[in-house]
CSV table of C-alpha atoms in Angstrom, one decimal:
chain,number,residue,atom,x,y,z
O,27,MET,CA,22.2,-11.3,42.8
O,28,ALA,CA,25.0,-12.8,41.4
O,29,GLU,CA,23.1,-13.9,38.8
O,30,GLN,CA,21.7,-10.0,38.4
O,31,ASN,CA,25.4,-8.6,37.9
O,32,GLU,CA,26.6,-11.6,35.5
O,33,GLU,CA,23.3,-10.2,33.2
O,34,GLN,CA,23.8,-7.0,33.5
O,35,GLN,CA,27.9,-7.6,32.7
O,36,ASN,CA,26.6,-9.7,29.5
O,37,LEU,CA,23.9,-7.1,28.0
O,38,PRO,CA,25.6,-4.8,24.8
O,39,GLN,CA,26.5,-1.4,26.1
O,40,PRO,CA,24.1,1.2,25.2
O,41,SER,CA,24.6,3.2,21.7
O,42,ASP,CA,25.5,6.8,21.5
O,43,PRO,CA,23.0,9.1,23.2
O,44,PRO,CA,20.4,9.8,20.7
O,45,LEU,CA,21.4,13.5,18.6
O,46,PRO,CA,19.3,16.6,19.9
O,47,PHE,CA,16.8,18.0,17.6
O,48,ASP,CA,17.7,19.4,14.5
O,49,PRO,CA,15.2,21.0,12.5
O,50,SER,CA,17.0,20.3,9.0
O,51,ARG,CA,16.1,16.6,9.2
O,52,MET,CA,12.2,17.7,9.5
O,53,VAL,CA,12.7,19.0,5.7
O,54,GLY,CA,13.8,15.4,4.5
O,55,ILE,CA,11.7,13.8,6.3
O,56,ILE,CA,8.7,16.3,5.3
O,57,LYS,CA,9.9,15.6,1.2
O,58,ARG,CA,9.3,12.1,2.1
O,59,LYS,CA,6.1,12.0,3.1
O,60,ALA,CA,5.0,14.1,0.1
O,61,LEU,CA,6.3,11.3,-2.3
O,62,ILE,CA,5.0,8.7,-0.4
O,63,LYS,CA,1.6,10.5,-0.5
O,64,ASP,CA,2.2,11.6,-4.5
O,65,LEU,CA,2.9,7.6,-5.2
O,66,ALA,CA,-0.1,6.4,-3.2
O,67,ALA,CA,-2.3,9.1,-4.8
O,68,ALA,CA,-0.6,7.9,-8.5
O,69,TYR,CA,-1.4,4.0,-7.7
O,70,HIS,CA,-5.2,5.1,-6.4
O,71,ALA,CA,-5.7,7.3,-9.8
O,72,GLU,CA,-4.4,3.8,-12.0
O,73,CYS,CA,-6.4,1.5,-9.8
O,74,LEU,CA,-9.8,3.4,-10.8
O,75,GLN,CA,-8.6,3.8,-14.3
O,76,TYR,CA,-8.3,-0.1,-14.3
O,77,CYS,CA,-11.8,-0.2,-12.1
O,78,GLN,CA,-13.2,2.1,-15.0
O,79,GLU,CA,-11.9,-0.3,-18.0
O,80,LEU,CA,-13.1,-3.3,-16.1
O,81,LEU,CA,-16.6,-2.2,-15.7
O,82,GLU,CA,-16.7,-1.2,-19.1
O,83,LEU,CA,-15.5,-4.3,-20.4
O,84,GLN,CA,-18.2,-6.2,-18.0
O,85,THR,CA,-21.0,-3.9,-19.6
O,86,LYS,CA,-20.2,-4.7,-23.1
O,87,TRP,CA,-19.6,-8.7,-22.5
O,88,ASP,CA,-23.0,-8.4,-20.4
O,89,GLU,CA,-24.2,-6.8,-24.0
O,90,ASP,CA,-22.8,-9.4,-25.5
O,91,GLY,CA,-24.3,-12.2,-23.9
O,92,PHE,CA,-20.7,-13.6,-22.5
O,93,PHE,CA,-20.3,-14.2,-19.5
O,94,ALA,CA,-16.8,-13.4,-17.9
O,95,THR,CA,-16.4,-11.9,-13.8
O,96,TYR,CA,-13.2,-10.6,-13.3
O,97,MET,CA,-12.0,-9.0,-9.9
O,98,VAL,CA,-9.5,-6.6,-9.2
O,99,THR,CA,-7.0,-7.0,-6.8
O,100,ILE,CA,-5.0,-4.3,-5.2
O,101,CYS,CA,-1.3,-5.3,-4.1
O,102,ALA,CA,1.5,-2.7,-2.8
O,103,THR,CA,2.8,-2.2,-5.9
O,104,LYS,CA,0.0,-2.9,-8.7
O,105,CYS,CA,-3.6,-3.4,-9.4
O,106,PHE,CA,-4.0,-6.8,-11.2
O,107,LEU,CA,-7.4,-8.2,-12.5
O,108,VAL,CA,-7.7,-11.6,-11.7
O,109,ALA,CA,-10.6,-13.9,-12.9
O,110,VAL,CA,-13.0,-15.2,-10.1
O,111,GLY,CA,-16.1,-17.2,-10.2
O,112,VAL,CA,-18.4,-14.7,-8.6
O,113,PRO,CA,-19.6,-11.1,-9.8
O,114,VAL,CA,-17.7,-8.3,-8.0
O,115,ASN,CA,-19.2,-4.7,-7.9
O,116,ILE,CA,-16.3,-2.6,-8.5
O,117,ARG,CA,-17.8,0.9,-8.7
O,118,ALA,CA,-16.4,3.6,-7.2
O,119,ASP,CA,-19.5,5.5,-6.3
O,120,THR,CA,-20.4,2.5,-4.3
């Protein structure tokens, strides 16, 4: 029991109680959410553009008789074309 009292004394004091609900803060939250959705849509469109370009290049290389295989690697900020050793299907419809 003495140990519990010591542990309670060593615990940090709780911070101020949470602020009451403020509807005006919701406006900022909704705006940030919309910006994030817009950014995600822009990256998605950019990735689809890279995929389309890559598909055209693969078709051209196949027609020319060259073997070159690439894969689209999507990360948090950009889409990169990375050379790999196995063919990858990047068509948007599949």
